[in-house]
PDB file of C-alpha atoms and ligand atoms in Angstrom:
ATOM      1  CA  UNK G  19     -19.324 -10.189  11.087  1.00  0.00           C
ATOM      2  CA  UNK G  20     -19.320 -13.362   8.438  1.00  0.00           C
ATOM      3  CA  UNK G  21     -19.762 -10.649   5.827  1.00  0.00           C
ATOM      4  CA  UNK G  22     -16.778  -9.229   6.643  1.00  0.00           C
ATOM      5  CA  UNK G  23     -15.163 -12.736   6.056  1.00  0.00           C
ATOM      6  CA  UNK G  24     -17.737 -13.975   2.749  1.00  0.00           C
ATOM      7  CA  UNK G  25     -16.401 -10.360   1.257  1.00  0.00           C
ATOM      8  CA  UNK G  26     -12.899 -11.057   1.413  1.00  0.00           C
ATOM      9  CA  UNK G  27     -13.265 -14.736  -0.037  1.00  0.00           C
ATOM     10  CA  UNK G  28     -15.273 -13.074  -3.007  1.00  0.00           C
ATOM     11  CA  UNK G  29     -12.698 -10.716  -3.225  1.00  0.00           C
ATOM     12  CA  UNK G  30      -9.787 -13.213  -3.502  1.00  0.00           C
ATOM     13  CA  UNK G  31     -11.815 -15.415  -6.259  1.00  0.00           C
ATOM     14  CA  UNK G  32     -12.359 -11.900  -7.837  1.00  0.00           C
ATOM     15  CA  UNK G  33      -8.312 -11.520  -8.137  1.00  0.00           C
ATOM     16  CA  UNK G  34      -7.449 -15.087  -9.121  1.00  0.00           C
ATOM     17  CA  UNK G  35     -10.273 -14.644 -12.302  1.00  0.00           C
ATOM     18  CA  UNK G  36      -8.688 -11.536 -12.845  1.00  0.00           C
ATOM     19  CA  UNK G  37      -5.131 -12.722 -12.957  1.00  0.00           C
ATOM     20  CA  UNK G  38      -6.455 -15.784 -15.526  1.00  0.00           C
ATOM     21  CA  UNK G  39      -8.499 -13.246 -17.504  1.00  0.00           C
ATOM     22  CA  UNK G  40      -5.482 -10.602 -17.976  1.00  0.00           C
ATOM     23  CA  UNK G  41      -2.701 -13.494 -18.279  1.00  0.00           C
ATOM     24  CA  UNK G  42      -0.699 -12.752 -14.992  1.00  0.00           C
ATOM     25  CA  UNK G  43       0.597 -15.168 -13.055  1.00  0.00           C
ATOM     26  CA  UNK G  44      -1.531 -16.758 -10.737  1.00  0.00           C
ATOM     27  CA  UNK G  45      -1.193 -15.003  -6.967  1.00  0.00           C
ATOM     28  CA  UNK G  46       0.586 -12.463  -8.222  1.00  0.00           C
ATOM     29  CA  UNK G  47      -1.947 -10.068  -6.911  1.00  0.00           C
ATOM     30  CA  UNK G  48      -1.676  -9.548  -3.177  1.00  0.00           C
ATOM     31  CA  UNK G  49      -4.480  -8.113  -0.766  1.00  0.00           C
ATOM     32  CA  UNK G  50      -3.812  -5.249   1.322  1.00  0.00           C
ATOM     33  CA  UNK G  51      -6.749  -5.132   4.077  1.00  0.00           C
ATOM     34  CA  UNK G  52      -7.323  -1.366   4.683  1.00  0.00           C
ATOM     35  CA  UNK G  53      -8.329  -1.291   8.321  1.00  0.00           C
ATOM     36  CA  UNK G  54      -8.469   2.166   8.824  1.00  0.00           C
ATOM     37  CA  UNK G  55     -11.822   3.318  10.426  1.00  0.00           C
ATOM     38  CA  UNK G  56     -12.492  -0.124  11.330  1.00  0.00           C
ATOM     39  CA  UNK G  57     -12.645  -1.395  14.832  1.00  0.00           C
ATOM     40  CA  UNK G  58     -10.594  -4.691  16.176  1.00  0.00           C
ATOM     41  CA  UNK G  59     -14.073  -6.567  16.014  1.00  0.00           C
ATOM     42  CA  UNK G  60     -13.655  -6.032  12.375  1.00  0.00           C
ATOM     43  CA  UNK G  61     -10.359  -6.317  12.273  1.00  0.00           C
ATOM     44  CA  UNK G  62     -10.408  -9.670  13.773  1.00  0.00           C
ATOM     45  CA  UNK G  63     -13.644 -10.752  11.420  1.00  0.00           C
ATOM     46  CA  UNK G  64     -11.040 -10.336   8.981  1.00  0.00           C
ATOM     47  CA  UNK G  65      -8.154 -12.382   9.979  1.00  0.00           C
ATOM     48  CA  UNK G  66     -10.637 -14.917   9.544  1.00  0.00           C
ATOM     49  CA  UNK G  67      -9.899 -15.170   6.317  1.00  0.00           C
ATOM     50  CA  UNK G  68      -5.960 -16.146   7.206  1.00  0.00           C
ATOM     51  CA  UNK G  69      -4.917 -12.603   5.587  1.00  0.00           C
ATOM     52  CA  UNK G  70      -2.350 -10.947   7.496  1.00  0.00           C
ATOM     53  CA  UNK G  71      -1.479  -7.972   5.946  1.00  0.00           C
ATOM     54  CA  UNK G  72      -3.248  -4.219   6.913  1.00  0.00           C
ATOM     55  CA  UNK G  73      -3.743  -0.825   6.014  1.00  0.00           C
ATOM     56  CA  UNK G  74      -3.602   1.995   8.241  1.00  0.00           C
ATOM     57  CA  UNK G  75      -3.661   5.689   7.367  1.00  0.00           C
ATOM     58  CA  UNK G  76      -3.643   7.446  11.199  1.00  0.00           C
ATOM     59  CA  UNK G  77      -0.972   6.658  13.259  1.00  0.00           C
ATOM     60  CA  UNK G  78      -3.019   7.867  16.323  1.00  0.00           C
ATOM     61  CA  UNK G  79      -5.773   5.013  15.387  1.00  0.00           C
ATOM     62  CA  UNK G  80      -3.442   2.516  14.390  1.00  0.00           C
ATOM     63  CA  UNK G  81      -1.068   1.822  17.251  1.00  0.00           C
ATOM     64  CA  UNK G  82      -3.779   1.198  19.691  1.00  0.00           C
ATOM     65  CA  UNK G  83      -4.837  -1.582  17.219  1.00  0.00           C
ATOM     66  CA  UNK G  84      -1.710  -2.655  16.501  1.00  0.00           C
ATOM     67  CA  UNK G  85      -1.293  -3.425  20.129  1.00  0.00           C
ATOM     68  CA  UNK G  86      -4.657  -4.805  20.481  1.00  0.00           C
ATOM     69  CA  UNK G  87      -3.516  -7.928  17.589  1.00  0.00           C
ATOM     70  CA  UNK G  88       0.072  -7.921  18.401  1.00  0.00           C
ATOM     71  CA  UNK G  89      -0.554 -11.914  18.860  1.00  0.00           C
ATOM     72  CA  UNK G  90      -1.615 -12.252  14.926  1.00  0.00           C
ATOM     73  CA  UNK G  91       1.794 -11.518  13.324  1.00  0.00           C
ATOM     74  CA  UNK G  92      -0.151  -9.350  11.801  1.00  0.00           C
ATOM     75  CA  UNK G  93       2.359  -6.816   8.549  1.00  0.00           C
ATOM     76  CA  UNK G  94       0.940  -3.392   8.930  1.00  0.00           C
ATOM     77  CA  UNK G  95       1.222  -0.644   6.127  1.00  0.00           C
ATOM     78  CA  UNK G  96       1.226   2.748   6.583  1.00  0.00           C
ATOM     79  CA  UNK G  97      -0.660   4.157   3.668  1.00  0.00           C
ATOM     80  CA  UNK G  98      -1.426   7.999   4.787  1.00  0.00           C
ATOM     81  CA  UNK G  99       0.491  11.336   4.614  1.00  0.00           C
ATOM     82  CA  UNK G 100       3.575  10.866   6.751  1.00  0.00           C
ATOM     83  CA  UNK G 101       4.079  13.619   9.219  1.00  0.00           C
ATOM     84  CA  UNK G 102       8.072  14.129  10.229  1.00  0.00           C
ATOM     85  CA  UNK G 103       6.899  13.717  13.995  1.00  0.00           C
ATOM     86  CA  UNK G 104       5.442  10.705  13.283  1.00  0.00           C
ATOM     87  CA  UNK G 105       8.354   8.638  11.416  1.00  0.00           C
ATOM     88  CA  UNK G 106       8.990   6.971  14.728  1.00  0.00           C
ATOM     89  CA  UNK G 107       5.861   5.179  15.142  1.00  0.00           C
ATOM     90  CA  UNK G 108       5.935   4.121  11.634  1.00  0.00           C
ATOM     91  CA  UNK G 109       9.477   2.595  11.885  1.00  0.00           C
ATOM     92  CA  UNK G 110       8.681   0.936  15.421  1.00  0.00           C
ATOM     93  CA  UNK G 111       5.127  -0.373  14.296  1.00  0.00           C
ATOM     94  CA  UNK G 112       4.888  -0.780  11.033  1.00  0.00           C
ATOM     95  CA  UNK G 113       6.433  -3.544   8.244  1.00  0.00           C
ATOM     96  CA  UNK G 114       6.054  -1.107   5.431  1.00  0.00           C
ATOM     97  CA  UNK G 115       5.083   2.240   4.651  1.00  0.00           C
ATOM     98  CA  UNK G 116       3.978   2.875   1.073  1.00  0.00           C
ATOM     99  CA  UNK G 117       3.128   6.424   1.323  1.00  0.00           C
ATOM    100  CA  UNK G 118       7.150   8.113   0.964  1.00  0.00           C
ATOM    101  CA  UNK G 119       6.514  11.326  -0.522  1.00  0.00           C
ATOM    102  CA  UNK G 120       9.868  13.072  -0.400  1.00  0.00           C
ATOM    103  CA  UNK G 121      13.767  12.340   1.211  1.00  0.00           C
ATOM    104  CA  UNK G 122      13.576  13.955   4.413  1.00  0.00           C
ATOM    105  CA  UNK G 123      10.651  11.586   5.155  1.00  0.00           C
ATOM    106  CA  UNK G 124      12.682   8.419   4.271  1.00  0.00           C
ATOM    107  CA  UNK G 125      15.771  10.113   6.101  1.00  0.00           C
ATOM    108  CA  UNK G 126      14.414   9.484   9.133  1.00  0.00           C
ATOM    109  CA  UNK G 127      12.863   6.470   9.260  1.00  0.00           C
ATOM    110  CA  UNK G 128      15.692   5.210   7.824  1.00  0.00           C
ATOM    111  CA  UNK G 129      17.895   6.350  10.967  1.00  0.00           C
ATOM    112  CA  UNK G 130      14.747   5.278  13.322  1.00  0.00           C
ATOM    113  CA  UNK G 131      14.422   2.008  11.982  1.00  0.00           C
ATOM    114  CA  UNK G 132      16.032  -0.440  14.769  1.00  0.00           C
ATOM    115  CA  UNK G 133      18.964  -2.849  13.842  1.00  0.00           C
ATOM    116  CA  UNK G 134      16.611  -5.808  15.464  1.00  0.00           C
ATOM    117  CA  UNK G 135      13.867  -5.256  12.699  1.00  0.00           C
ATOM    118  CA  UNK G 136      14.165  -6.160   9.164  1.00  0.00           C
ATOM    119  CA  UNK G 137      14.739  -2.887   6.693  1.00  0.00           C
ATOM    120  CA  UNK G 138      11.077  -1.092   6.559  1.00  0.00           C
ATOM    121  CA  UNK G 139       9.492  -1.968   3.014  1.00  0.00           C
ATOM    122  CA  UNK G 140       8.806   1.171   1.335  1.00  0.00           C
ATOM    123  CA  UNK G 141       6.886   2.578  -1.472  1.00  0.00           C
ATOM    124  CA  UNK G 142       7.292   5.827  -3.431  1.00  0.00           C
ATOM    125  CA  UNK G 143       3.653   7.240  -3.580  1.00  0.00           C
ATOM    126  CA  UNK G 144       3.405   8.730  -7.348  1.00  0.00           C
ATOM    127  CA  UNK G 145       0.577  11.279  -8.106  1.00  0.00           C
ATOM    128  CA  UNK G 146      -0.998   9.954 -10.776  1.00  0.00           C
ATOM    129  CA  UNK G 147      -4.603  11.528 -10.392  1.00  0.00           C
ATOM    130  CA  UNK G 148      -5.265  14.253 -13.050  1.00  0.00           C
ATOM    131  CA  UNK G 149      -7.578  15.496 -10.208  1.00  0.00           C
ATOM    132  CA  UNK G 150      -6.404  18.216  -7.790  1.00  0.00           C
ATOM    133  CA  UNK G 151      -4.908  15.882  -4.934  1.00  0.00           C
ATOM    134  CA  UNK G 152      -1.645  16.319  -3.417  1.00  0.00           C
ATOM    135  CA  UNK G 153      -0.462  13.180  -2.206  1.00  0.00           C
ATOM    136  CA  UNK G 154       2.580  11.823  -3.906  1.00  0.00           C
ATOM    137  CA  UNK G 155       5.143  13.219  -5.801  1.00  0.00           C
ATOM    138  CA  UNK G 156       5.033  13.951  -9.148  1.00  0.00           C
ATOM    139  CA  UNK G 157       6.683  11.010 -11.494  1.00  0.00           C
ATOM    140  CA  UNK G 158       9.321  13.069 -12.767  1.00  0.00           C
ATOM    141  CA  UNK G 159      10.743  13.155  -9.527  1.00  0.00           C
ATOM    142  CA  UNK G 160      10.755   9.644  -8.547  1.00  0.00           C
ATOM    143  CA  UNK G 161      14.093   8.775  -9.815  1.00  0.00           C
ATOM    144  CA  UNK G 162      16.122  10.869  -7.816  1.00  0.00           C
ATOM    145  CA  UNK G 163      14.163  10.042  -4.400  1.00  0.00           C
ATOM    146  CA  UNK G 164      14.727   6.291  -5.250  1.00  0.00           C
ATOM    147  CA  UNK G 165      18.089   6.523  -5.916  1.00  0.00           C
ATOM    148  CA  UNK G 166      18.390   8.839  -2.138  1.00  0.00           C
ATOM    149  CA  UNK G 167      16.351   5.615  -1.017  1.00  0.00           C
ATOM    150  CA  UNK G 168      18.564   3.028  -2.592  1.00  0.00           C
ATOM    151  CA  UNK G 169      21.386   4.175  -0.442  1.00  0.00           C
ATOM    152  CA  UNK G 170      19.711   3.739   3.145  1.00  0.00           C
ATOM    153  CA  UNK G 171      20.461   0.388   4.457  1.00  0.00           C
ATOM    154  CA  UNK G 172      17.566   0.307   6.934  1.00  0.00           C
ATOM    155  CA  UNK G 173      14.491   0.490   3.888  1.00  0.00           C
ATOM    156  CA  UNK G 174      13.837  -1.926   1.239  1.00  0.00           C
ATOM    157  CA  UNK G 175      12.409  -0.089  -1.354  1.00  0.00           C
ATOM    158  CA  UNK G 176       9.617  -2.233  -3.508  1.00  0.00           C
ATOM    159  CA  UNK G 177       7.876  -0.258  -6.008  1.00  0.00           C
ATOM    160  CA  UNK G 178       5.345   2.559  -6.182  1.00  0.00           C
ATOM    161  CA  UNK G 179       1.945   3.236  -4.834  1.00  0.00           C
ATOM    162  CA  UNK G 180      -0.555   5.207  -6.432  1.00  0.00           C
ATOM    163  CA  UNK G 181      -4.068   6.438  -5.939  1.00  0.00           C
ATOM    164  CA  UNK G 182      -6.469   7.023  -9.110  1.00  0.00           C
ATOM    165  CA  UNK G 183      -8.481   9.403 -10.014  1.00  0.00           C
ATOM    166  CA  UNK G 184     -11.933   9.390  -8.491  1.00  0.00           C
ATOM    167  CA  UNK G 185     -15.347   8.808 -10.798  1.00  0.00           C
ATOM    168  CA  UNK G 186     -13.992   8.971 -13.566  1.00  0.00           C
ATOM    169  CA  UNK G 187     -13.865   6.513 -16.832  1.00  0.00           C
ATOM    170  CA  UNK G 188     -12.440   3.414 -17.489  1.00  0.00           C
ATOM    171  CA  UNK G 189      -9.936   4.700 -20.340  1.00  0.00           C
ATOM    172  CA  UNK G 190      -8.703   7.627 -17.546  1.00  0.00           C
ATOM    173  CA  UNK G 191      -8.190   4.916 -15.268  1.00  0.00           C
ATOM    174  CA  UNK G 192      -6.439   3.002 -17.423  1.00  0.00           C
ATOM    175  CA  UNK G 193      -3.912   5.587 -18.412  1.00  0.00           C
ATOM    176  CA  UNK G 194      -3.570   6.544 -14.973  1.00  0.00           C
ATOM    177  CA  UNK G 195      -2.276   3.246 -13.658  1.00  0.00           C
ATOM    178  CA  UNK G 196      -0.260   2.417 -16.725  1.00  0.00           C
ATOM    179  CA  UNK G 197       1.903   5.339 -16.034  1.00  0.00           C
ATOM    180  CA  UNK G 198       2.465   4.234 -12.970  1.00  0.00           C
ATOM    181  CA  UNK G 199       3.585   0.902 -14.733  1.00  0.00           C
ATOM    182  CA  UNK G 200       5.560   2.301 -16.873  1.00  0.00           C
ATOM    183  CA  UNK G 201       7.755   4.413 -14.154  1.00  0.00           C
ATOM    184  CA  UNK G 202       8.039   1.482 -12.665  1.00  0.00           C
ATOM    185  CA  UNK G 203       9.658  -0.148 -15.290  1.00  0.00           C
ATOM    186  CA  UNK G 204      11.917   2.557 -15.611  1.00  0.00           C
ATOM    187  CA  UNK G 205      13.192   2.456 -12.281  1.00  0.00           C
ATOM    188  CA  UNK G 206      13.571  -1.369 -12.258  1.00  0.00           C
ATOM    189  CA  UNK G 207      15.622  -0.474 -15.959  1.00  0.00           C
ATOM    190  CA  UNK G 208      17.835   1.629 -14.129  1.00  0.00           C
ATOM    191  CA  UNK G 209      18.555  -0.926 -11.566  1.00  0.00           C
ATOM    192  CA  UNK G 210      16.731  -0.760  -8.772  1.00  0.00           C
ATOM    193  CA  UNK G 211      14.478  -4.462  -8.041  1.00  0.00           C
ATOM    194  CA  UNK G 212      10.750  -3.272  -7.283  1.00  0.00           C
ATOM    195  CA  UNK G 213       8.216  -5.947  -6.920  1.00  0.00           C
ATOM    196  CA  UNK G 214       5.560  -3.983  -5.755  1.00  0.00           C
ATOM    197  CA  UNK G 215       3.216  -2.004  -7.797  1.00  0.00           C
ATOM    198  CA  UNK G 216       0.422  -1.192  -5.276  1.00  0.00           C
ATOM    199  CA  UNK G 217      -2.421   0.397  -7.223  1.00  0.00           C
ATOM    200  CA  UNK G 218      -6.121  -0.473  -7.076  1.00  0.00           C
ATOM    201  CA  UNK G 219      -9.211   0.029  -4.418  1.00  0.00           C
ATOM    202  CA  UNK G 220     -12.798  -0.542  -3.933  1.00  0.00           C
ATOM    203  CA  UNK G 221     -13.893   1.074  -6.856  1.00  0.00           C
ATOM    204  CA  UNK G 222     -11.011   0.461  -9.326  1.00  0.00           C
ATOM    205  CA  UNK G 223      -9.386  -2.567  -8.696  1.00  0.00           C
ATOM    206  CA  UNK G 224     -10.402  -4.729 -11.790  1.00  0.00           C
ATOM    207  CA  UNK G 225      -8.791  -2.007 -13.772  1.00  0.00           C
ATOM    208  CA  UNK G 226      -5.758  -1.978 -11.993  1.00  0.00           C
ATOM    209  CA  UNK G 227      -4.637  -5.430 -12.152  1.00  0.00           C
ATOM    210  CA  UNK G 228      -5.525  -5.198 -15.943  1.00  0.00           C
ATOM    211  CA  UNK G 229      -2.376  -3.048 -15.473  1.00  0.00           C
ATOM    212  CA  UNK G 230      -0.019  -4.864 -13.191  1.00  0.00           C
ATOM    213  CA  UNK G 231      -0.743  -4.037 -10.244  1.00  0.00           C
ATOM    214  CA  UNK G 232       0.524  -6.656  -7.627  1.00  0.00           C
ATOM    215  CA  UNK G 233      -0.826  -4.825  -4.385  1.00  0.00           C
ATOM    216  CA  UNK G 234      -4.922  -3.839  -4.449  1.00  0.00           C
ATOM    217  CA  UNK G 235      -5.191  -1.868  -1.162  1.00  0.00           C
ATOM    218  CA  UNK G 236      -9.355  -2.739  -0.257  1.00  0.00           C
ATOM    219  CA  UNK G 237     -11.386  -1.266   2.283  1.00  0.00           C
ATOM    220  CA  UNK G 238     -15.088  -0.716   1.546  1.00  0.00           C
ATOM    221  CA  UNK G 239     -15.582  -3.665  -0.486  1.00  0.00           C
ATOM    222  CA  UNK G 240     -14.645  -5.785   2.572  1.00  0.00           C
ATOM    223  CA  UNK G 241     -15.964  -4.211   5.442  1.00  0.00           C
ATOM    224  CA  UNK G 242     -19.626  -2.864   3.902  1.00  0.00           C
ATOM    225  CA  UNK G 243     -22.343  -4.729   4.998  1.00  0.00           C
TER     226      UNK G 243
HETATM  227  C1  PLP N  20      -8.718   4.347   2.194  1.00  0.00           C
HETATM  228  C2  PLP N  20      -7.626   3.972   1.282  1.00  0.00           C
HETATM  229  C3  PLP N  20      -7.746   2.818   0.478  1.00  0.00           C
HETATM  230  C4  PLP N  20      -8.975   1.943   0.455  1.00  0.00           C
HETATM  231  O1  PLP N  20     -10.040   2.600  -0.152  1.00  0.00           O
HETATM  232  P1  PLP N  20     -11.455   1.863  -0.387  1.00  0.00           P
HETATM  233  O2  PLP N  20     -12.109   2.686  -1.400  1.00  0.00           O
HETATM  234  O3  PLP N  20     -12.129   1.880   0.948  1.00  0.00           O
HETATM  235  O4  PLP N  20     -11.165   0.494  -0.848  1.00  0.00           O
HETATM  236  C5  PLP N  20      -6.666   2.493  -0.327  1.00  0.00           C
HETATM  237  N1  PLP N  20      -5.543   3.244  -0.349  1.00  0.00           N
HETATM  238  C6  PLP N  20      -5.396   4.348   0.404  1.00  0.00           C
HETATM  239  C7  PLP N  20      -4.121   5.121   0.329  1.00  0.00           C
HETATM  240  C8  PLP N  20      -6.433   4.741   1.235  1.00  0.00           C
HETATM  241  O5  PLP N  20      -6.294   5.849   1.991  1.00  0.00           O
END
């Protein structure tokens, strides 16, 4: 299990060099751990590292999980395809979910998330892959769902998350993620304060904080052998 630990310190140094090379502030880049398909062994190989902040995609796996670590003060994200019957689980379990792909979905967790929690940080998920993949909504409708979202007291909305394009070159990938950068920057122009631009995984991350990203959501890279 040290690899588990050795990958995430070569991971971090990878972010810091990247923030110096591309002339972003240092730490602005934050690690989401994405735990899905792992086991707690894993899981707790990689609190090792004094990261405390997981990706789940399968509320079914997760909770057991989350009950399993309840004693880290561990913040989970939700990162999958939210299912109206699931909402609950998300707003009981989870400090943010980044995957909000249309009102009704924010609706409820809005009315599910309890008075005793902070507001659920939330994420519009953006489709920003030219491939055919239909998670997220498409970035011409992102204005009006985060103006629905600005008015429900119980979320904290903090940017946009966005999955790339598999296998596919460098200049796609850039285009792909500065989009998402540049919606971003519309949204914060018409008023709303997002901090969070979660874009980047195994296989693209360099390229995404060349972007902006401030949220790299990592799975393989950390828990491969
Ligand atoms: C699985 C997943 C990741 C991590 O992908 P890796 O390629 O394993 O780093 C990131 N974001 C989302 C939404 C995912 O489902």
């Amino acid at each position: 299990m040290q690899h588990i630990k050795d990958n995430i310190s070569n991971i971090l140094a990878s972010l810091r060099a990247l923030e110096a090379k591309y002339q972003r502030p240092a730490q602005q880049t934050q690690l989401l751990i994405v735990s899905k398909a792992q086991q707690v062994a894993s899981i707790h190989a990689a609190l090792m590292s004094g990261e405390r902040n997981f990706g789940e995609n399968q509320i079914q796996d997760a909770l057991p999980k989350i009950q399993a670590l309840a004693q880290y003060n561990i913040q989970w994200h939700f990162i999958g395809q939210v299912q109206s019957n699931k909402t609950r689980a998300i707003a009981e379990h989870f400090s943010w979910c980044q995957s909000i792909d249309r009102e009704k979905i924010a609706r409820r967790l809005n009315e599910q998330r309890r008075a005793a929690l902070p507001p659920l940080n939330v994420c519009i998920q953006i489709n920003i892959s030219r491939e055919h993949q239909k998670a997220g909504i498409q970035p011409t409708a992102a204005a009006s769902l985060a103006k629905a979202i600005s008015h429900m007291p119980r979320l904290k909305l903090r940017g946009l998350m966005g999955i790339a394009s598999a296998n596919c070159s460098e200049a796609m990938l850039i285009q792909e993620f500065s989009q998402l950068r540049t919606l971003q920057n519309e949204l914060i122009q018409q008023g709303h304060a997002l901090d969070t631009l979660s874009m980047g995984m195994s296989q693209d991350y360099q390229v995404a904080i060349g972007q902006g990203s401030t949220m790299v959501r990592i799975g393989s890279a950390i828990f491969k052998n």
